[in-house]
One Martini backbone bead per residue (centre of mass of N, CA, C, O) as a GRO file, in nm:
protein
  402
    1ALA     BB    1   0.665   1.434   1.133
    2TRP     BB    2   0.972   1.256   1.169
    3ALA     BB    3   1.179   1.421   1.297
    4SER     BB    4   1.185   1.302   1.568
    5THR     BB    5   1.254   1.021   1.522
    6ARG     BB    6   1.521   1.051   1.382
    7ARG     BB    7   1.663   1.142   1.652
    8THR     BB    8   1.605   0.845   1.760
    9TRP     BB    9   1.767   0.701   1.578
   10ARG     BB   10   2.062   0.857   1.604
   11LYS     BB   11   2.069   0.768   1.892
   12SER     BB   12   2.009   0.424   1.862
   13SER     BB   13   2.078   0.380   1.569
   14PRO     BB   14   2.394   0.449   1.365
   15GLY     BB   15   2.253   0.266   1.107
   16MET     BB   16   2.030   0.380   1.061
   17ALA     BB   17   2.090   0.635   0.975
   18LYS     BB   18   2.260   0.609   0.772
   19ARG     BB   19   2.053   0.500   0.574
   20TYR     BB   20   1.904   0.746   0.584
   21MET     BB   21   2.103   0.926   0.473
   22ALA     BB   22   2.106   0.780   0.230
   23ARG     BB   23   1.824   0.830   0.116
   24THR     BB   24   1.881   1.143   0.095
   25GLU     BB   25   2.122   1.110  -0.071
   26ALA     BB   26   1.954   1.047  -0.306
   27VAL     BB   27   1.839   1.281  -0.361
   28LYS     BB   28   2.064   1.454  -0.445
   29CYS     BB   29   2.150   1.225  -0.706
   30GLY     BB   30   1.835   1.290  -0.838
   31ALA     BB   31   1.614   1.107  -0.698
   32ASP     BB   32   1.314   1.027  -0.647
   33VAL     BB   33   1.159   1.153  -0.358
   34ASP     BB   34   0.939   1.175  -0.109
   35PRO     BB   35   0.908   1.454   0.094
   36ARG     BB   36   0.775   1.326   0.321
   37ILE     BB   37   0.921   1.073   0.261
   38GLN     BB   38   1.260   0.991   0.237
   39TRP     BB   39   1.248   0.670   0.213
   40LEU     BB   40   1.050   0.650  -0.072
   41PRO     BB   41   1.057   0.567  -0.336
   42MET     BB   42   0.966   0.619  -0.693
   43ARG     BB   43   0.893   0.594  -1.008
   44ARG     BB   44   1.121   0.705  -1.198
   45LEU     BB   45   1.377   0.527  -1.155
   46TRP     BB   46   1.167   0.213  -1.143
   47ARG     BB   47   1.075   0.294  -1.493
   48ALA     BB   48   1.376   0.268  -1.631
   49VAL     BB   49   1.435  -0.023  -1.498
   50LEU     BB   50   1.102  -0.174  -1.554
   51ASP     BB   51   1.177  -0.154  -1.842
   52GLN     BB   52   1.236  -0.324  -2.093
   53VAL     BB   53   1.425  -0.335  -2.354
   54THR     BB   54   1.586  -0.130  -2.568
   55PRO     BB   55   1.643  -0.156  -2.897
   56TYR     BB   56   1.948  -0.126  -3.097
   57GLU     BB   57   2.174  -0.013  -3.274
   58ALA     BB   58   2.456  -0.048  -3.400
   59GLY     BB   59   2.744   0.037  -3.122
   60PRO     BB   60   2.664   0.008  -2.824
   61SER     BB   61   2.773   0.075  -2.517
   62LEU     BB   62   2.782  -0.003  -2.237
   63GLU     BB   63   2.711   0.256  -2.094
   64GLU     BB   64   2.465   0.318  -2.280
   65LEU     BB   65   2.307   0.122  -2.135
   66GLU     BB   66   2.297   0.184  -1.850
   67ARG     BB   67   2.179   0.436  -1.884
   68THR     BB   68   1.910   0.350  -1.985
   69LEU     BB   69   1.861   0.143  -1.711
   70ALA     BB   70   2.012   0.298  -1.449
   71ILE     BB   71   2.251   0.132  -1.328
   72ASP     BB   72   2.452   0.398  -1.229
   73GLY     BB   73   2.241   0.520  -0.988
   74LEU     BB   74   2.250   0.226  -0.836
   75VAL     BB   75   2.523   0.210  -0.770
   76ARG     BB   76   2.540   0.446  -0.600
   77LEU     BB   77   2.360   0.367  -0.396
   78SER     BB   78   2.437   0.095  -0.308
   79ALA     BB   79   2.752   0.226  -0.212
   80ASN     BB   80   2.552   0.355   0.040
   81GLU     BB   81   2.379   0.153   0.175
   82SER     BB   82   2.100   0.176  -0.001
   83PRO     BB   83   1.731   0.036  -0.030
   84LEU     BB   84   1.710   0.129  -0.340
   85GLY     BB   85   1.859  -0.064  -0.450
   86PRO     BB   86   1.976  -0.362  -0.637
   87ALA     BB   87   2.156  -0.598  -0.621
   88PRO     BB   88   2.398  -0.675  -0.820
   89THR     BB   89   2.286  -0.954  -0.952
   90VAL     BB   90   2.136  -0.773  -1.091
   91ILE     BB   91   2.294  -0.551  -1.245
   92ASP     BB   92   2.448  -0.810  -1.405
   93ALA     BB   93   2.152  -0.907  -1.527
   94LEU     BB   94   2.126  -0.693  -1.677
   95ARG     BB   95   2.345  -0.610  -1.801
   96ARG     BB   96   2.335  -0.897  -2.016
   97GLU     BB   97   2.100  -0.842  -2.127
   98ALA     BB   98   2.180  -0.584  -2.319
   99ARG     BB   99   2.383  -0.731  -2.466
  100ARG     BB  100   2.141  -0.887  -2.595
  101SER     BB  101   1.993  -0.684  -2.739
  102HIS     BB  102   2.284  -0.656  -2.933
  103LEU     BB  103   2.281  -0.946  -3.024
  104TYR     BB  104   1.944  -0.949  -3.097
  105PRO     BB  105   1.808  -0.699  -3.308
  106ASP     BB  106   1.623  -0.942  -3.456
  107GLY     BB  107   1.454  -1.112  -3.287
  108GLY     BB  108   1.610  -1.317  -3.123
  109ALA     BB  109   1.516  -1.483  -2.892
  110THR     BB  110   1.265  -1.366  -2.769
  111ALA     BB  111   1.140  -1.625  -2.557
  112GLU     BB  112   1.393  -1.609  -2.384
  113ARG     BB  113   1.369  -1.259  -2.370
  114ALA     BB  114   1.122  -1.220  -2.182
  115GLU     BB  115   1.182  -1.425  -1.943
  116SER     BB  116   1.401  -1.275  -1.850
  117ARG     BB  117   1.255  -1.057  -1.760
  118ARG     BB  118   1.038  -1.139  -1.613
  119ARG     BB  119   1.240  -1.228  -1.383
  120LEU     BB  120   1.412  -0.959  -1.322
  121ARG     BB  121   1.156  -0.778  -1.228
  122LEU     BB  122   1.064  -0.940  -0.991
  123GLU     BB  123   1.338  -0.906  -0.841
  124LEU     BB  124   1.368  -0.606  -0.815
  125LEU     BB  125   1.121  -0.604  -0.729
  126ARG     BB  126   1.146  -0.739  -0.434
  127GLN     BB  127   1.390  -0.592  -0.375
  128HIS     BB  128   1.235  -0.350  -0.306
  129LEU     BB  129   1.014  -0.437  -0.103
  130THR     BB  130   1.187  -0.615   0.105
  131SER     BB  131   1.375  -0.318   0.202
  132ASN     BB  132   1.091  -0.173   0.285
  133VAL     BB  133   1.015  -0.346   0.496
  134ASP     BB  134   1.204  -0.322   0.616
  135PHE     BB  135   1.260  -0.029   0.729
  136LEU     BB  136   0.990  -0.017   0.847
  137ARG     BB  137   1.094  -0.222   1.080
  138ALA     BB  138   1.309  -0.013   1.207
  139ALA     BB  139   1.115   0.204   1.270
  140HIS     BB  140   0.951   0.053   1.467
  141LEU     BB  141   1.162  -0.002   1.662
  142GLY     BB  142   1.289   0.285   1.673
  143GLY     BB  143   0.935   0.436   1.726
  144ALA     BB  144   0.766   0.447   1.562
  145SER     BB  145   0.467   0.492   1.512
  146GLY     BB  146   0.130   0.399   1.375
  147GLN     BB  147   0.076   0.582   1.189
  148GLN     BB  148   0.341   0.605   1.031
  149SER     BB  149   0.385   0.309   0.927
  150VAL     BB  150   0.117   0.302   0.753
  151GLN     BB  151   0.121   0.548   0.611
  152ALA     BB  152   0.377   0.488   0.455
  153TYR     BB  153   0.314   0.218   0.335
  154ALA     BB  154   0.092   0.321   0.161
  155ALA     BB  155   0.290   0.549   0.002
  156PHE     BB  156   0.432   0.337  -0.106
  157MET     BB  157   0.270   0.166  -0.241
  158ASP     BB  158   0.091   0.353  -0.420
  159GLY     BB  159   0.398   0.370  -0.626
  160PHE     BB  160   0.398   0.046  -0.684
  161LEU     BB  161   0.126   0.002  -0.820
  162SER     BB  162   0.158   0.257  -1.074
  163THR     BB  163   0.398   0.140  -1.187
  164LEU     BB  164   0.271  -0.207  -1.236
  165TYR     BB  165   0.011  -0.032  -1.403
  166ARG     BB  166   0.175   0.070  -1.647
  167LEU     BB  167   0.289  -0.200  -1.725
  168ALA     BB  168   0.025  -0.345  -1.782
  169VAL     BB  169  -0.025  -0.166  -2.026
  170GLU     BB  170   0.197  -0.192  -2.210
  171ASP     BB  171   0.192  -0.446  -2.271
  172ALA     BB  172  -0.099  -0.495  -2.388
  173LYS     BB  173  -0.015  -0.260  -2.607
  174LYS     BB  174   0.167  -0.470  -2.736
  175GLU     BB  175  -0.098  -0.662  -2.744
  176GLY     BB  176  -0.318  -0.501  -2.900
  177ALA     BB  177  -0.462  -0.306  -2.732
  178PRO     BB  178  -0.709  -0.123  -2.660
  179PRO     BB  179  -0.787   0.135  -2.516
  180ALA     BB  180  -0.928   0.235  -2.236
  181SER     BB  181  -1.157   0.333  -1.915
  182MET     BB  182  -0.935   0.320  -1.615
  183VAL     BB  183  -0.910   0.247  -1.288
  184LEU     BB  184  -0.763   0.226  -0.976
  185VAL     BB  185  -0.866   0.125  -0.666
  186ALA     BB  186  -0.880   0.191  -0.311
  187LEU     BB  187  -0.959   0.001  -0.018
  188GLY     BB  188  -1.061   0.023   0.268
  189GLY     BB  189  -0.757   0.129   0.454
  190TYR     BB  190  -0.610   0.177   0.203
  191GLY     BB  191  -0.762   0.390   0.192
  192ARG     BB  192  -0.740   0.537   0.431
  193GLY     BB  193  -0.423   0.551   0.420
  194GLU     BB  194  -0.368   0.204   0.619
  195LEU     BB  195  -0.078   0.015   0.607
  196HIS     BB  196   0.011  -0.318   0.706
  197PRO     BB  197   0.286  -0.516   0.622
  198LEU     BB  198   0.097  -0.799   0.641
  199SER     BB  199  -0.168  -0.692   0.444
  200ASP     BB  200  -0.397  -0.712   0.301
  201ILE     BB  201  -0.495  -0.542  -0.087
  202ASP     BB  202  -0.737  -0.366  -0.137
  203LEU     BB  203  -0.900  -0.350  -0.486
  204MET     BB  204  -0.996  -0.204  -0.763
  205VAL     BB  205  -1.151  -0.209  -1.103
  206ILE     BB  206  -1.247   0.020  -1.309
  207TYR     BB  207  -1.478   0.010  -1.615
  208ASP     BB  208  -1.584   0.197  -1.895
  209GLY     BB  209  -1.815   0.004  -2.035
  210ASP     BB  210  -1.677  -0.256  -2.166
  211LEU     BB  211  -1.525  -0.580  -2.144
  212GLY     BB  212  -1.196  -0.572  -2.212
  213PRO     BB  213  -0.904  -0.637  -2.314
  214MET     BB  214  -0.715  -0.436  -2.179
  215VAL     BB  215  -0.884  -0.481  -1.888
  216GLN     BB  216  -0.806  -0.794  -1.874
  217ARG     BB  217  -0.473  -0.770  -1.891
  218ALA     BB  218  -0.393  -0.589  -1.684
  219THR     BB  219  -0.510  -0.689  -1.484
  220GLN     BB  220  -0.363  -0.996  -1.511
  221GLY     BB  221  -0.061  -0.860  -1.520
  222LEU     BB  222  -0.095  -0.716  -1.188
  223LEU     BB  223  -0.208  -0.990  -1.016
  224TYR     BB  224   0.055  -1.155  -1.088
  225THR     BB  225   0.271  -1.026  -0.988
  226LEU     BB  226   0.202  -0.970  -0.689
  227TRP     BB  227   0.183  -1.281  -0.652
  228ASP     BB  228   0.474  -1.375  -0.693
  229LEU     BB  229   0.525  -1.168  -0.442
  230GLY     BB  230   0.292  -1.267  -0.226
  231LEU     BB  231   0.062  -1.106  -0.208
  232GLN     BB  232  -0.195  -0.992  -0.071
  233VAL     BB  233  -0.539  -0.982  -0.274
  234GLY     BB  234  -0.800  -0.771  -0.277
  235HIS     BB  235  -1.031  -0.824  -0.601
  236SER     BB  236  -1.212  -0.607  -0.862
  237VAL     BB  237  -1.416  -0.600  -1.137
  238ARG     BB  238  -1.630  -0.305  -1.186
  239SER     BB  239  -1.842  -0.143  -1.306
  240LEU     BB  240  -2.076   0.145  -1.241
  241PRO     BB  241  -2.333  -0.070  -1.246
  242ASP     BB  242  -2.188  -0.249  -1.012
  243CYS     BB  243  -2.146  -0.060  -0.779
  244LEU     BB  244  -2.415   0.029  -0.724
  245ALA     BB  245  -2.500  -0.285  -0.658
  246MET     BB  246  -2.312  -0.364  -0.449
  247ALA     BB  247  -2.377  -0.172  -0.283
  248ARG     BB  248  -2.705  -0.182  -0.212
  249THR     BB  249  -2.661  -0.548  -0.135
  250ASP     BB  250  -2.336  -0.497   0.028
  251PHE     BB  251  -2.204  -0.414   0.304
  252THR     BB  252  -1.904  -0.465   0.244
  253SER     BB  253  -1.848  -0.333   0.004
  254ARG     BB  254  -1.973  -0.086   0.048
  255THR     BB  255  -1.746   0.016   0.301
  256SER     BB  256  -1.499   0.012   0.073
  257MET     BB  257  -1.594   0.211  -0.117
  258GLN     BB  258  -1.638   0.467   0.116
  259GLN     BB  259  -1.294   0.457   0.106
  260ALA     BB  260  -1.195   0.513  -0.144
  261ARG     BB  261  -0.899   0.547  -0.390
  262SER     BB  262  -0.721   0.693  -0.666
  263LEU     BB  263  -0.390   0.571  -0.789
  264VAL     BB  264  -0.462   0.510  -1.077
  265GLY     BB  265  -0.555   0.686  -1.396
  266ASP     BB  266  -0.913   0.781  -1.462
  267ARG     BB  267  -1.037   1.038  -1.253
  268ARG     BB  268  -1.310   1.085  -1.361
  269LEU     BB  269  -1.442   0.766  -1.289
  270PHE     BB  270  -1.397   0.843  -1.020
  271ASN     BB  271  -1.580   1.076  -0.991
  272ARG     BB  272  -1.830   0.946  -1.059
  273PHE     BB  273  -1.829   0.685  -0.884
  274ARG     BB  274  -1.909   0.897  -0.626
  275LYS     BB  275  -2.147   1.060  -0.739
  276VAL     BB  276  -2.328   0.789  -0.764
  277LEU     BB  277  -2.295   0.703  -0.449
  278SER     BB  278  -2.393   0.982  -0.364
  279GLU     BB  279  -2.681   0.986  -0.490
  280ASN     BB  280  -2.769   0.655  -0.501
  281VAL     BB  281  -2.718   0.612  -0.128
  282TYR     BB  282  -2.573   0.759   0.083
  283ARG     BB  283  -2.819   0.955   0.104
  284LYS     BB  284  -3.082   0.743   0.118
  285ASP     BB  285  -3.047   0.498   0.379
  286PHE     BB  286  -2.913   0.560   0.672
  287ALA     BB  287  -3.083   0.437   0.849
  288GLN     BB  288  -3.061   0.140   0.702
  289PHE     BB  289  -2.764   0.180   0.774
  290LEU     BB  290  -2.762   0.211   1.081
  291GLU     BB  291  -2.945  -0.105   1.136
  292THR     BB  292  -2.697  -0.289   0.975
  293THR     BB  293  -2.447  -0.180   1.184
  294LEU     BB  294  -2.554  -0.251   1.439
  295ALA     BB  295  -2.589  -0.558   1.326
  296GLU     BB  296  -2.260  -0.564   1.262
  297ARG     BB  297  -2.159  -0.565   1.518
  298ASP     BB  298  -2.376  -0.743   1.732
  299GLN     BB  299  -2.170  -0.986   1.554
  300ARG     BB  300  -1.871  -0.959   1.611
  301TYR     BB  301  -1.887  -0.973   1.939
  302ARG     BB  302  -1.955  -1.228   1.946
  303LYS     BB  303  -1.710  -1.389   1.793
  304PHE     BB  304  -1.449  -1.150   1.941
  305GLY     BB  305  -1.555  -0.991   2.165
  306GLY     BB  306  -1.786  -0.768   2.416
  307SER     BB  307  -1.551  -0.673   2.604
  308PRO     BB  308  -1.207  -0.498   2.641
  309TYR     BB  309  -1.097  -0.719   2.842
  310TRP     BB  310  -0.993  -0.923   2.725
  311GLY     BB  311  -0.753  -1.165   2.754
  312GLU     BB  312  -0.773  -1.190   2.432
  313PRO     BB  313  -0.777  -1.009   2.151
  314ASN     BB  314  -0.821  -0.913   1.845
  315VAL     BB  315  -0.789  -0.541   1.772
  316LYS     BB  316  -0.970  -0.535   1.513
  317GLU     BB  317  -1.277  -0.672   1.624
  318ALA     BB  318  -1.313  -0.606   1.892
  319ALA     BB  319  -1.375  -0.448   2.137
  320GLY     BB  320  -1.209  -0.140   2.147
  321GLY     BB  321  -1.120  -0.143   1.832
  322ARG     BB  322  -1.058  -0.072   1.470
  323ARG     BB  323  -1.395  -0.144   1.400
  324ASP     BB  324  -1.506   0.085   1.625
  325ILE     BB  325  -1.386   0.349   1.483
  326HIS     BB  326  -1.500   0.238   1.143
  327THR     BB  327  -1.798   0.276   1.210
  328ALA     BB  328  -1.828   0.556   1.259
  329MET     BB  329  -1.739   0.673   1.029
  330TRP     BB  330  -1.945   0.534   0.831
  331LEU     BB  331  -2.158   0.683   0.935
  332ALA     BB  332  -2.019   1.005   0.914
  333SER     BB  333  -1.991   0.996   0.631
  334THR     BB  334  -2.313   1.002   0.594
  335LYS     BB  335  -2.412   1.202   0.695
  336PHE     BB  336  -2.157   1.440   0.686
  337GLY     BB  337  -1.951   1.400   0.559
  338THR     BB  338  -1.672   1.245   0.632
  339ARG     BB  339  -1.332   1.066   0.661
  340THR     BB  340  -1.226   1.232   0.960
  341LEU     BB  341  -1.156   1.340   1.235
  342ARG     BB  342  -1.124   1.602   1.214
  343GLU     BB  343  -1.358   1.707   1.010
  344LEU     BB  344  -1.544   1.650   1.292
  345ALA     BB  345  -1.416   1.885   1.469
  346ASP     BB  346  -1.456   2.105   1.237
  347LYS     BB  347  -1.799   2.079   1.280
  348ARG     BB  348  -1.825   2.051   1.562
  349LEU     BB  349  -1.886   1.718   1.701
  350ILE     BB  350  -1.668   1.703   1.835
  351THR     BB  351  -1.324   1.740   2.020
  352ASP     BB  352  -1.023   1.819   2.046
  353ARG     BB  353  -0.980   1.600   2.304
  354GLU     BB  354  -1.094   1.362   2.127
  355GLN     BB  355  -0.950   1.338   1.879
  356ARG     BB  356  -0.665   1.318   2.024
  357THR     BB  357  -0.755   1.072   2.178
  358ALA     BB  358  -0.858   0.880   1.924
  359ASP     BB  359  -0.565   0.936   1.787
  360GLU     BB  360  -0.375   0.744   2.023
  361ALA     BB  361  -0.493   0.507   2.029
  362LEU     BB  362  -0.492   0.408   1.731
  363SER     BB  363  -0.192   0.402   1.735
  364PHE     BB  364  -0.152   0.216   1.929
  365LEU     BB  365  -0.282  -0.050   1.784
  366TRP     BB  366  -0.096  -0.036   1.503
  367ARG     BB  367   0.185  -0.064   1.675
  368VAL     BB  368   0.060  -0.360   1.810
  369ARG     BB  369   0.020  -0.479   1.518
  370ASN     BB  370   0.238  -0.472   1.385
  371GLU     BB  371   0.412  -0.625   1.605
  372LEU     BB  372   0.237  -0.890   1.524
  373HIS     BB  373   0.344  -0.940   1.237
  374PHE     BB  374   0.659  -0.929   1.298
  375LEU     BB  375   0.648  -1.166   1.486
  376SER     BB  376   0.510  -1.347   1.326
  377GLY     BB  377   0.506  -1.321   0.965
  378HIS     BB  378   0.143  -1.280   0.977
  379LYS     BB  379  -0.112  -1.235   0.982
  380ASN     BB  380  -0.228  -1.032   1.290
  381ASP     BB  381  -0.477  -0.992   1.546
  382VAL     BB  382  -0.403  -1.159   1.781
  383LEU     BB  383  -0.361  -1.105   2.182
  384SER     BB  384  -0.175  -1.353   2.271
  385ARG     BB  385   0.001  -1.510   2.548
  386ASP     BB  386   0.234  -1.565   2.393
  387VAL     BB  387   0.221  -1.253   2.301
  388GLN     BB  388   0.290  -1.056   2.514
  389PRO     BB  389   0.546  -1.023   2.665
  390GLN     BB  390   0.704  -0.952   2.453
  391ILE     BB  391   0.559  -0.699   2.384
  392ALA     BB  392   0.592  -0.572   2.626
  393LYS     BB  393   0.928  -0.541   2.616
  394ASN     BB  394   0.915  -0.378   2.313
  395PHE     BB  395   0.719  -0.163   2.504
  396GLY     BB  396   0.816  -0.100   2.718
  397TYR     BB  397   0.769  -0.281   2.998
  398ALA     BB  398   0.705  -0.364   3.332
  399SER     BB  399   0.754  -0.576   3.629
  400ASP     BB  400   0.630  -0.508   3.928
  401ASP     BB  401   0.647  -0.649   4.252
  402VAL     BB  402   0.386  -0.844   4.316
   0.00000   0.00000   0.00000
């Protein structure tokens, strides 16, 4: 899907093309990069770097310490100006931390070293996150479609959150928490595989049985890290009975869980979650759900605007915005068991032309929203008059002679 965009980047921005090719070269150097989207670093390299520094027996060389931390690979990638690796200052700090772990094999200054590792971990994660957002911005400016951008960032965040989750679980194990069945789930738009660069990240931890120490500590570690990184996170921690009760009584929770997607953890527990909600909620109350959905739509129109020709539209909530297509897909999912427009077309519920037209319109709205986010520097869904000229210029629209 990125082939045509890649050619455009090469022609329009040699610097961007160089960074893209550096990312491709990272694959050849052995970095584990998602083959679907070549510029997205995945877990293996970062797992080695973000892990706790391992205590050593007497006499390891600096090269052995660096190899254990995967620093040598990061230096190679940084030399290629790839955004995959952290800055040399962080690498130097990791080297110093590795030396200190060697100098204090008996656990001396444990609390100080733990705090140092925590700060280094956060700095690595922050640089990793920032470099990918910057690259996403460059791709957007280079002409990437709205669909490509939101799906690419969601794919990156999948790997990023999976790494943080595993680190949080391992930290909880080191604190003595017994194992527990749990799974980290993406909700809402992120559950659909769509994520804008400055949008909230909606997550839910589902656990089986009682809310034990592992669930509490792992969730706390994950959320604290995300907050420290400055990410906006919508979160909940629920058992299967909790999920069922919320789906029956709260419209927003139901629709977000209807689009849930497993990220990492106990896959069998997630399958049970989907089965329980499907059998006990989705298949039983379509008439009531339709009535509630239409009432919610009418209320939304009164608040955000019921005309697609609004002068300063909310591209997410106003009539003709993204929420309208989401509303249609919630109803289609409940009635026909479909999750995408393509599945509706495959079942001959809409034509191929209707699917193509809707996809193109939705991709355009995604691109407008990305532009609003990057231009504003924060989450923003309103296409206000003060930003319309700049966005029109960035999109290549020119005034006529009238």
